[in-house]
Amino acid sequence: MNTQLETIESLYQTIVQRAGDAVLCIDTDDGRVLHANKWAEKLTGLSAGDCVVSSEPPTALALPGWLRDAVSEARHRKVVRTCAIWEAPEFSRRKSRLLEIFITRLNSGDSRIAILMRTLNSERMIEKKLWRRNHELHLLNHASRTVSRSLNPKEVANIALKLSLDLFDAQHGVGYLADTEKGALVPVAAIGLSETVDLDELSFHGRQPPVTAFNTGEAVFCTGRLRDGQMIHEDGLCTVTIPLRTNEAVLGVLELAADGEECPGMNYDAELLASFGFQVGIALENALLHQKVETASRLDGLTGIHTRQYVETLLEDCLKRGKRYGEKFATLMIDIDRFKSINDFHGHEIGDQVIRQVVEVFRQEVRETDYLGRWGGEEFLIVLTQVGWQEALTIAERIRLRVAAPSFIKVSGSEMPITVCVGIACYPDHSEIADGLVQCADNAMR
């Protein structure tokens, strides 16, 4: 057994001595250098037995602070990889140089660690830069594919926030979307925040970092910041805010936070932050455009109530609930009397005004659970959920009387008489199919 161990140790020493990299073996208990190959001695001037990691005893040479820190970190982690500049002229006649350092414990629970160091020459540095650039491109492609899977703006913001926390080493984050009507950034996604934190909308005219990033279109770094109600409030909190932009506008921002002295994303080029924000911005633009088209297909442009196609879908949903749960409901078919003569005599602009005024009466007289739809030019369909015949009749009469009131609408200072006809059909009394209900209500109106 001893012979076998001696053979293995001899083989190990041969490999280490012939290795092209500098190798040190250190005991972390007393900090003594146990072994140093020739490249380690050439690079550092150190050899086993004449140096310890700590500054005690006073007569012993000390390793640079960054290496002592890395050795200390290796006590708790199995592997440590880092880069540093070796600045120790007393160890070497050569000038300081950039080193790549790899530190690992020899065995779990063992106090001995191995340190491998190699100088980064120009070719190696170029190779690392190319690797890093390819890695960043891979991350951007992954982000682009992932956020583009959704056509819901809020969901895109949520997905982008999760990706950015992993990509830029952050623990907390908030995603904001720009609302031009409100003139504010509206929080739509949050990760890592306490449930008790109430996120507020941020005015476009504010001075918070997310607003600055939104207005300038550039990433904003902020260290040691405290901001009431907008993030985890701890001293030493570092943030970066990434604008989500397209070629035309900034559509939102992602605010990322890390607990420590370094802001998230500091280890990456500004170009990567901008590219990530652009990829998410394009996905947001597509989602917002899809939402706009979808809204246009559901809402009437003049009145803002549902289109005929969409209210037909809602009517079918009511029928399914009625059949499954026994819920009753009523439909009102409403027509504005002599509407063609209003358009012919007063013009289409006045006609549109009449339609909007009538629809406003509908909104005031029905509940939020009811459905309003524009069935034709001056015809409307109202679906009153969980309402029977008598309740529907009461609502219809209120609508008719309010529209017929003398002061309902005025043209050039004169009152214009407006009346409507209302037909009622109830489920399941008059029909159990959508077409049957609409036809019954239409017949009653006429």
mmCIF file of N, CA and C in Angstrom, residues 347-444:
data_model
loop_
_atom_site.group_PDB
_atom_site.id
_atom_site.type_symbol
_atom_site.label_atom_id
_atom_site.label_comp_id
_atom_site.label_asym_id
_atom_site.label_seq_id
_atom_site.Cartn_x
_atom_site.Cartn_y
_atom_site.Cartn_z
ATOM 1 N N GLY A 347 -76.894 65.759 -40.318
ATOM 2 C CA GLY A 347 -75.533 65.343 -40.681
ATOM 3 C C GLY A 347 -75.037 64.193 -39.808
ATOM 4 N N HIS A 348 -74.039 63.486 -40.331
ATOM 5 C CA HIS A 348 -73.527 62.294 -39.645
ATOM 6 C C HIS A 348 -72.820 62.629 -38.334
ATOM 7 N N GLU A 349 -72.259 63.811 -38.224
ATOM 8 C CA GLU A 349 -71.587 64.177 -36.982
ATOM 9 C C GLU A 349 -72.583 64.246 -35.830
ATOM 10 N N ILE A 350 -73.746 64.831 -36.075
ATOM 11 C CA ILE A 350 -74.797 64.870 -35.053
ATOM 12 C C ILE A 350 -75.328 63.468 -34.803
ATOM 13 N N GLY A 351 -75.439 62.684 -35.890
ATOM 14 C CA GLY A 351 -75.900 61.300 -35.735
ATOM 15 C C GLY A 351 -74.971 60.501 -34.823
ATOM 16 N N ASP A 352 -73.656 60.679 -35.002
ATOM 17 C CA ASP A 352 -72.692 59.990 -34.126
ATOM 18 C C ASP A 352 -72.832 60.466 -32.687
ATOM 19 N N GLN A 353 -73.096 61.752 -32.513
ATOM 20 C CA GLN A 353 -73.270 62.292 -31.167
ATOM 21 C C GLN A 353 -74.492 61.664 -30.493
ATOM 22 N N VAL A 354 -75.577 61.491 -31.250
ATOM 23 C CA VAL A 354 -76.788 60.859 -30.708
ATOM 24 C C VAL A 354 -76.477 59.434 -30.268
ATOM 25 N N ILE A 355 -75.760 58.692 -31.105
ATOM 26 C CA ILE A 355 -75.422 57.303 -30.767
ATOM 27 C C ILE A 355 -74.601 57.238 -29.476
ATOM 28 N N ARG A 356 -73.603 58.108 -29.359
ATOM 29 C CA ARG A 356 -72.778 58.098 -28.152
ATOM 30 C C ARG A 356 -73.588 58.461 -26.904
ATOM 31 N N GLN A 357 -74.510 59.402 -27.052
ATOM 32 C CA GLN A 357 -75.335 59.799 -25.909
ATOM 33 C C GLN A 357 -76.255 58.653 -25.466
ATOM 34 N N VAL A 358 -76.838 57.962 -26.442
ATOM 35 C CA VAL A 358 -77.720 56.831 -26.122
ATOM 36 C C VAL A 358 -76.927 55.726 -25.422
ATOM 37 N N VAL A 359 -75.727 55.428 -25.928
ATOM 38 C CA VAL A 359 -74.893 54.387 -25.317
ATOM 39 C C VAL A 359 -74.509 54.770 -23.891
ATOM 40 N N GLU A 360 -74.289 56.041 -23.636
ATOM 41 C CA GLU A 360 -73.963 56.491 -22.284
ATOM 42 C C GLU A 360 -75.122 56.199 -21.320
ATOM 43 N N VAL A 361 -76.360 56.320 -21.803
ATOM 44 C CA VAL A 361 -77.513 55.950 -20.990
ATOM 45 C C VAL A 361 -77.473 54.457 -20.670
ATOM 46 N N PHE A 362 -77.143 53.636 -21.684
ATOM 47 C CA PHE A 362 -77.035 52.192 -21.448
ATOM 48 C C PHE A 362 -76.038 51.911 -20.320
ATOM 49 N N ARG A 363 -74.882 52.534 -20.402
ATOM 50 C CA ARG A 363 -73.829 52.294 -19.400
ATOM 51 C C ARG A 363 -74.307 52.635 -17.989
ATOM 52 N N GLN A 364 -75.076 53.701 -17.884
ATOM 53 C CA GLN A 364 -75.526 54.143 -16.565
ATOM 54 C C GLN A 364 -76.650 53.275 -16.005
ATOM 55 N N GLU A 365 -77.391 52.619 -16.867
ATOM 56 C CA GLU A 365 -78.558 51.865 -16.417
ATOM 57 C C GLU A 365 -78.293 50.370 -16.216
ATOM 58 N N VAL A 366 -77.194 49.855 -16.762
ATOM 59 C CA VAL A 366 -76.911 48.422 -16.597
ATOM 60 C C VAL A 366 -75.770 48.235 -15.600
ATOM 61 N N ARG A 367 -75.544 46.983 -15.209
ATOM 62 C CA ARG A 367 -74.506 46.664 -14.238
ATOM 63 C C ARG A 367 -73.209 46.271 -14.950
ATOM 64 N N GLU A 368 -72.133 46.171 -14.173
ATOM 65 C CA GLU A 368 -70.841 45.781 -14.750
ATOM 66 C C GLU A 368 -70.866 44.342 -15.247
ATOM 67 N N THR A 369 -71.748 43.539 -14.699
ATOM 68 C CA THR A 369 -71.830 42.133 -15.120
ATOM 69 C C THR A 369 -72.636 41.954 -16.403
ATOM 70 N N ASP A 370 -73.305 43.003 -16.886
ATOM 71 C CA ASP A 370 -74.084 42.930 -18.123
ATOM 72 C C ASP A 370 -73.194 43.253 -19.321
ATOM 73 N N TYR A 371 -73.680 42.923 -20.522
ATOM 74 C CA TYR A 371 -72.903 43.115 -21.742
ATOM 75 C C TYR A 371 -73.623 44.067 -22.697
ATOM 76 N N LEU A 372 -72.859 45.019 -23.245
ATOM 77 C CA LEU A 372 -73.389 45.958 -24.234
ATOM 78 C C LEU A 372 -72.742 45.684 -25.575
ATOM 79 N N GLY A 373 -73.548 45.653 -26.643
ATOM 80 C CA GLY A 373 -73.001 45.434 -27.968
ATOM 81 C C GLY A 373 -73.708 46.281 -29.012
ATOM 82 N N ARG A 374 -72.941 46.754 -29.995
ATOM 83 C CA ARG A 374 -73.529 47.487 -31.120
ATOM 84 C C ARG A 374 -73.861 46.463 -32.198
ATOM 85 N N TRP A 375 -75.160 46.251 -32.429
ATOM 86 C CA TRP A 375 -75.603 45.195 -33.334
ATOM 87 C C TRP A 375 -75.554 45.643 -34.789
ATOM 88 N N GLY A 376 -75.868 46.903 -35.026
ATOM 89 C CA GLY A 376 -75.837 47.456 -36.375
ATOM 90 C C GLY A 376 -75.566 48.939 -36.299
ATOM 91 N N GLY A 377 -75.969 49.709 -37.325
ATOM 92 C CA GLY A 377 -75.732 51.137 -37.321
ATOM 93 C C GLY A 377 -76.318 51.834 -36.116
ATOM 94 N N GLU A 378 -77.657 51.673 -35.910
ATOM 95 C CA GLU A 378 -78.320 52.300 -34.773
ATOM 96 C C GLU A 378 -79.058 51.272 -33.918
ATOM 97 N N GLU A 379 -78.669 50.011 -34.050
ATOM 98 C CA GLU A 379 -79.262 48.927 -33.254
ATOM 99 C C GLU A 379 -78.253 48.410 -32.233
ATOM 100 N N PHE A 380 -78.760 48.041 -31.063
ATOM 101 C CA PHE A 380 -77.890 47.603 -29.978
ATOM 102 C C PHE A 380 -78.491 46.380 -29.304
ATOM 103 N N LEU A 381 -77.626 45.515 -28.796
ATOM 104 C CA LEU A 381 -78.062 44.340 -28.045
ATOM 105 C C LEU A 381 -77.459 44.419 -26.642
ATOM 106 N N ILE A 382 -78.309 44.289 -25.631
ATOM 107 C CA ILE A 382 -77.852 44.271 -24.237
ATOM 108 C C ILE A 382 -78.209 42.912 -23.652
ATOM 109 N N VAL A 383 -77.224 42.254 -23.023
ATOM 110 C CA VAL A 383 -77.448 40.983 -22.339
ATOM 111 C C VAL A 383 -77.424 41.256 -20.844
ATOM 112 N N LEU A 384 -78.559 41.040 -20.183
ATOM 113 C CA LEU A 384 -78.694 41.264 -18.746
ATOM 114 C C LEU A 384 -78.568 39.920 -18.032
ATOM 115 N N THR A 385 -77.452 39.703 -17.336
ATOM 116 C CA THR A 385 -77.202 38.410 -16.703
ATOM 117 C C THR A 385 -78.019 38.252 -15.432
ATOM 118 N N GLN A 386 -78.479 37.015 -15.210
ATOM 119 C CA GLN A 386 -79.229 36.640 -14.002
ATOM 120 C C GLN A 386 -80.409 37.590 -13.751
ATOM 121 N N VAL A 387 -81.137 37.865 -14.818
ATOM 122 C CA VAL A 387 -82.288 38.771 -14.755
ATOM 123 C C VAL A 387 -83.490 38.080 -15.401
ATOM 124 N N GLY A 388 -84.656 38.194 -14.783
ATOM 125 C CA GLY A 388 -85.887 37.636 -15.338
ATOM 126 C C GLY A 388 -86.682 38.686 -16.102
ATOM 127 N N TRP A 389 -87.912 38.281 -16.532
ATOM 128 C CA TRP A 389 -88.727 39.139 -17.389
ATOM 129 C C TRP A 389 -89.073 40.471 -16.726
ATOM 130 N N GLN A 390 -89.535 40.457 -15.507
ATOM 131 C CA GLN A 390 -90.007 41.680 -14.868
ATOM 132 C C GLN A 390 -88.859 42.672 -14.651
ATOM 133 N N GLU A 391 -87.680 42.166 -14.223
ATOM 134 C CA GLU A 391 -86.519 43.041 -14.023
ATOM 135 C C GLU A 391 -86.057 43.631 -15.349
ATOM 136 N N ALA A 392 -86.076 42.809 -16.401
ATOM 137 C CA ALA A 392 -85.672 43.290 -17.718
ATOM 138 C C ALA A 392 -86.619 44.380 -18.207
ATOM 139 N N LEU A 393 -87.914 44.210 -17.969
ATOM 140 C CA LEU A 393 -88.909 45.200 -18.376
ATOM 141 C C LEU A 393 -88.669 46.533 -17.651
ATOM 142 N N THR A 394 -88.323 46.468 -16.372
ATOM 143 C CA THR A 394 -88.063 47.684 -15.593
ATOM 144 C C THR A 394 -86.855 48.440 -16.149
ATOM 145 N N ILE A 395 -85.774 47.697 -16.454
ATOM 146 C CA ILE A 395 -84.562 48.331 -16.996
ATOM 147 C C ILE A 395 -84.841 48.937 -18.374
ATOM 148 N N ALA A 396 -85.578 48.202 -19.211
ATOM 149 C CA ALA A 396 -85.896 48.693 -20.557
ATOM 150 C C ALA A 396 -86.714 49.984 -20.488
ATOM 151 N N GLU A 397 -87.676 50.046 -19.572
ATOM 152 C CA GLU A 397 -88.508 51.230 -19.446
ATOM 153 C C GLU A 397 -87.700 52.428 -18.944
ATOM 154 N N ARG A 398 -86.738 52.189 -18.034
ATOM 155 C CA ARG A 398 -85.888 53.281 -17.555
ATOM 156 C C ARG A 398 -85.063 53.861 -18.698
ATOM 157 N N ILE A 399 -84.534 52.971 -19.537
ATOM 158 C CA ILE A 399 -83.736 53.425 -20.682
ATOM 159 C C ILE A 399 -84.603 54.249 -21.626
ATOM 160 N N ARG A 400 -85.817 53.732 -21.949
ATOM 161 C CA ARG A 400 -86.697 54.421 -22.891
ATOM 162 C C ARG A 400 -87.061 55.817 -22.387
ATOM 163 N N LEU A 401 -87.392 55.939 -21.125
ATOM 164 C CA LEU A 401 -87.808 57.224 -20.575
ATOM 165 C C LEU A 401 -86.647 58.219 -20.513
ATOM 166 N N ARG A 402 -85.459 57.753 -20.181
ATOM 167 C CA ARG A 402 -84.318 58.672 -20.086
ATOM 168 C C ARG A 402 -83.947 59.240 -21.453
ATOM 169 N N VAL A 403 -84.004 58.393 -22.485
ATOM 170 C CA VAL A 403 -83.676 58.883 -23.827
ATOM 171 C C VAL A 403 -84.750 59.841 -24.329
ATOM 172 N N ALA A 404 -85.989 59.566 -23.989
ATOM 173 C CA ALA A 404 -87.097 60.400 -24.480
ATOM 174 C C ALA A 404 -87.240 61.707 -23.716
ATOM 175 N N ALA A 405 -86.460 61.925 -22.664
ATOM 176 C CA ALA A 405 -86.557 63.165 -21.884
ATOM 177 C C ALA A 405 -86.283 64.368 -22.780
ATOM 178 N N PRO A 406 -87.010 65.473 -22.610
ATOM 179 C CA PRO A 406 -86.875 66.638 -23.496
ATOM 180 C C PRO A 406 -85.455 67.203 -23.572
ATOM 181 N N SER A 407 -84.728 67.152 -22.463
ATOM 182 C CA SER A 407 -83.399 67.769 -22.448
ATOM 183 C C SER A 407 -82.279 66.774 -22.734
ATOM 184 N N PHE A 408 -82.629 65.623 -23.327
ATOM 185 C CA PHE A 408 -81.624 64.577 -23.554
ATOM 186 C C PHE A 408 -80.482 65.074 -24.438
ATOM 187 N N ILE A 409 -80.795 65.729 -25.558
ATOM 188 C CA ILE A 409 -79.758 66.227 -26.456
ATOM 189 C C ILE A 409 -80.252 67.503 -27.130
ATOM 190 N N LYS A 410 -79.323 68.421 -27.337
ATOM 191 C CA LYS A 410 -79.659 69.684 -27.983
ATOM 192 C C LYS A 410 -78.749 69.900 -29.184
ATOM 193 N N VAL A 411 -79.315 70.507 -30.240
ATOM 194 C CA VAL A 411 -78.557 70.848 -31.444
ATOM 195 C C VAL A 411 -78.751 72.327 -31.702
ATOM 196 N N SER A 412 -77.658 73.071 -31.750
ATOM 197 C CA SER A 412 -77.699 74.524 -31.953
ATOM 198 C C SER A 412 -78.613 75.199 -30.928
ATOM 199 N N GLY A 413 -78.587 74.685 -29.697
ATOM 200 C CA GLY A 413 -79.369 75.267 -28.615
ATOM 201 C C GLY A 413 -80.801 74.796 -28.552
ATOM 202 N N SER A 414 -81.235 74.036 -29.555
ATOM 203 C CA SER A 414 -82.624 73.554 -29.570
ATOM 204 C C SER A 414 -82.667 72.080 -29.196
ATOM 205 N N GLU A 415 -83.703 71.699 -28.475
ATOM 206 C CA GLU A 415 -83.856 70.301 -28.074
ATOM 207 C C GLU A 415 -84.238 69.437 -29.263
ATOM 208 N N MET A 416 -83.594 68.258 -29.358
ATOM 209 C CA MET A 416 -83.903 67.319 -30.430
ATOM 210 C C MET A 416 -84.637 66.123 -29.825
ATOM 211 N N PRO A 417 -85.851 65.857 -30.266
ATOM 212 C CA PRO A 417 -86.600 64.705 -29.720
ATOM 213 C C PRO A 417 -85.987 63.392 -30.208
ATOM 214 N N ILE A 418 -85.599 62.541 -29.256
ATOM 215 C CA ILE A 418 -85.035 61.225 -29.572
ATOM 216 C C ILE A 418 -85.832 60.169 -28.821
ATOM 217 N N THR A 419 -86.209 59.096 -29.529
ATOM 218 C CA THR A 419 -86.894 57.974 -28.883
ATOM 219 C C THR A 419 -86.259 56.667 -29.331
ATOM 220 N N VAL A 420 -86.441 55.637 -28.532
ATOM 221 C CA VAL A 420 -85.935 54.310 -28.887
ATOM 222 C C VAL A 420 -87.038 53.282 -28.697
ATOM 223 N N CYS A 421 -86.946 52.192 -29.451
ATOM 224 C CA CYS A 421 -87.816 51.031 -29.270
ATOM 225 C C CYS A 421 -86.996 49.927 -28.612
ATOM 226 N N VAL A 422 -87.603 49.182 -27.703
ATOM 227 C CA VAL A 422 -86.899 48.124 -26.985
ATOM 228 C C VAL A 422 -87.702 46.838 -27.080
ATOM 229 N N GLY A 423 -87.029 45.755 -27.504
ATOM 230 C CA GLY A 423 -87.651 44.425 -27.504
ATOM 231 C C GLY A 423 -86.949 43.543 -26.490
ATOM 232 N N ILE A 424 -87.707 42.683 -25.793
ATOM 233 C CA ILE A 424 -87.160 41.854 -24.722
ATOM 234 C C ILE A 424 -87.400 40.380 -25.033
ATOM 235 N N ALA A 425 -86.371 39.563 -24.793
ATOM 236 C CA ALA A 425 -86.512 38.109 -24.864
ATOM 237 C C ALA A 425 -85.711 37.505 -23.720
ATOM 238 N N CYS A 426 -86.303 36.499 -23.039
ATOM 239 C CA CYS A 426 -85.672 35.925 -21.846
ATOM 240 C C CYS A 426 -85.338 34.445 -22.051
ATOM 241 N N TYR A 427 -84.217 34.024 -21.467
ATOM 242 C CA TYR A 427 -83.833 32.603 -21.425
ATOM 243 C C TYR A 427 -84.246 32.055 -20.061
ATOM 244 N N PRO A 428 -84.914 30.907 -20.024
ATOM 245 C CA PRO A 428 -85.249 30.007 -21.137
ATOM 246 C C PRO A 428 -86.682 30.175 -21.628
ATOM 247 N N ASP A 429 -87.378 31.231 -21.178
ATOM 248 C CA ASP A 429 -88.811 31.357 -21.455
ATOM 249 C C ASP A 429 -89.112 31.466 -22.947
ATOM 250 N N HIS A 430 -88.356 32.298 -23.672
ATOM 251 C CA HIS A 430 -88.680 32.565 -25.075
ATOM 252 C C HIS A 430 -87.858 31.743 -26.059
ATOM 253 N N SER A 431 -86.647 31.334 -25.659
ATOM 254 C CA SER A 431 -85.833 30.478 -26.520
ATOM 255 C C SER A 431 -84.642 29.970 -25.707
ATOM 256 N N GLU A 432 -84.072 28.849 -26.172
ATOM 257 C CA GLU A 432 -82.897 28.284 -25.512
ATOM 258 C C GLU A 432 -81.682 28.286 -26.425
ATOM 259 N N ILE A 433 -81.783 29.025 -27.549
ATOM 260 C CA ILE A 433 -80.631 29.169 -28.454
ATOM 261 C C ILE A 433 -80.411 30.646 -28.721
ATOM 262 N N ALA A 434 -79.172 31.006 -29.095
ATOM 263 C CA ALA A 434 -78.810 32.418 -29.272
ATOM 264 C C ALA A 434 -79.623 33.072 -30.378
ATOM 265 N N ASP A 435 -79.695 32.436 -31.552
ATOM 266 C CA ASP A 435 -80.431 33.025 -32.674
ATOM 267 C C ASP A 435 -81.898 33.211 -32.330
ATOM 268 N N GLY A 436 -82.458 32.250 -31.572
ATOM 269 C CA GLY A 436 -83.863 32.346 -31.195
ATOM 270 C C GLY A 436 -84.121 33.523 -30.274
ATOM 271 N N LEU A 437 -83.222 33.762 -29.312
ATOM 272 C CA LEU A 437 -83.380 34.891 -28.397
ATOM 273 C C LEU A 437 -83.287 36.218 -29.129
ATOM 274 N N VAL A 438 -82.282 36.320 -30.025
ATOM 275 C CA VAL A 438 -82.108 37.569 -30.776
ATOM 276 C C VAL A 438 -83.318 37.824 -31.667
ATOM 277 N N GLN A 439 -83.831 36.767 -32.314
ATOM 278 C CA GLN A 439 -84.974 36.929 -33.204
ATOM 279 C C GLN A 439 -86.231 37.324 -32.425
ATOM 280 N N CYS A 440 -86.431 36.719 -31.252
ATOM 281 C CA CYS A 440 -87.603 37.067 -30.432
ATOM 282 C C CYS A 440 -87.530 38.534 -29.978
ATOM 283 N N ALA A 441 -86.348 38.971 -29.534
ATOM 284 C CA ALA A 441 -86.193 40.352 -29.083
ATOM 285 C C ALA A 441 -86.384 41.317 -30.243
ATOM 286 N N ASP A 442 -85.872 40.935 -31.420
ATOM 287 C CA ASP A 442 -86.012 41.793 -32.604
ATOM 288 C C ASP A 442 -87.476 41.916 -33.029
ATOM 289 N N ASN A 443 -88.205 40.798 -33.011
ATOM 290 C CA ASN A 443 -89.619 40.816 -33.356
ATOM 291 C C ASN A 443 -90.416 41.663 -32.378
ATOM 292 N N ALA A 444 -90.075 41.552 -31.092
ATOM 293 C CA ALA A 444 -90.779 42.349 -30.079
ATOM 294 C C ALA A 444 -90.509 43.835 -30.285
#
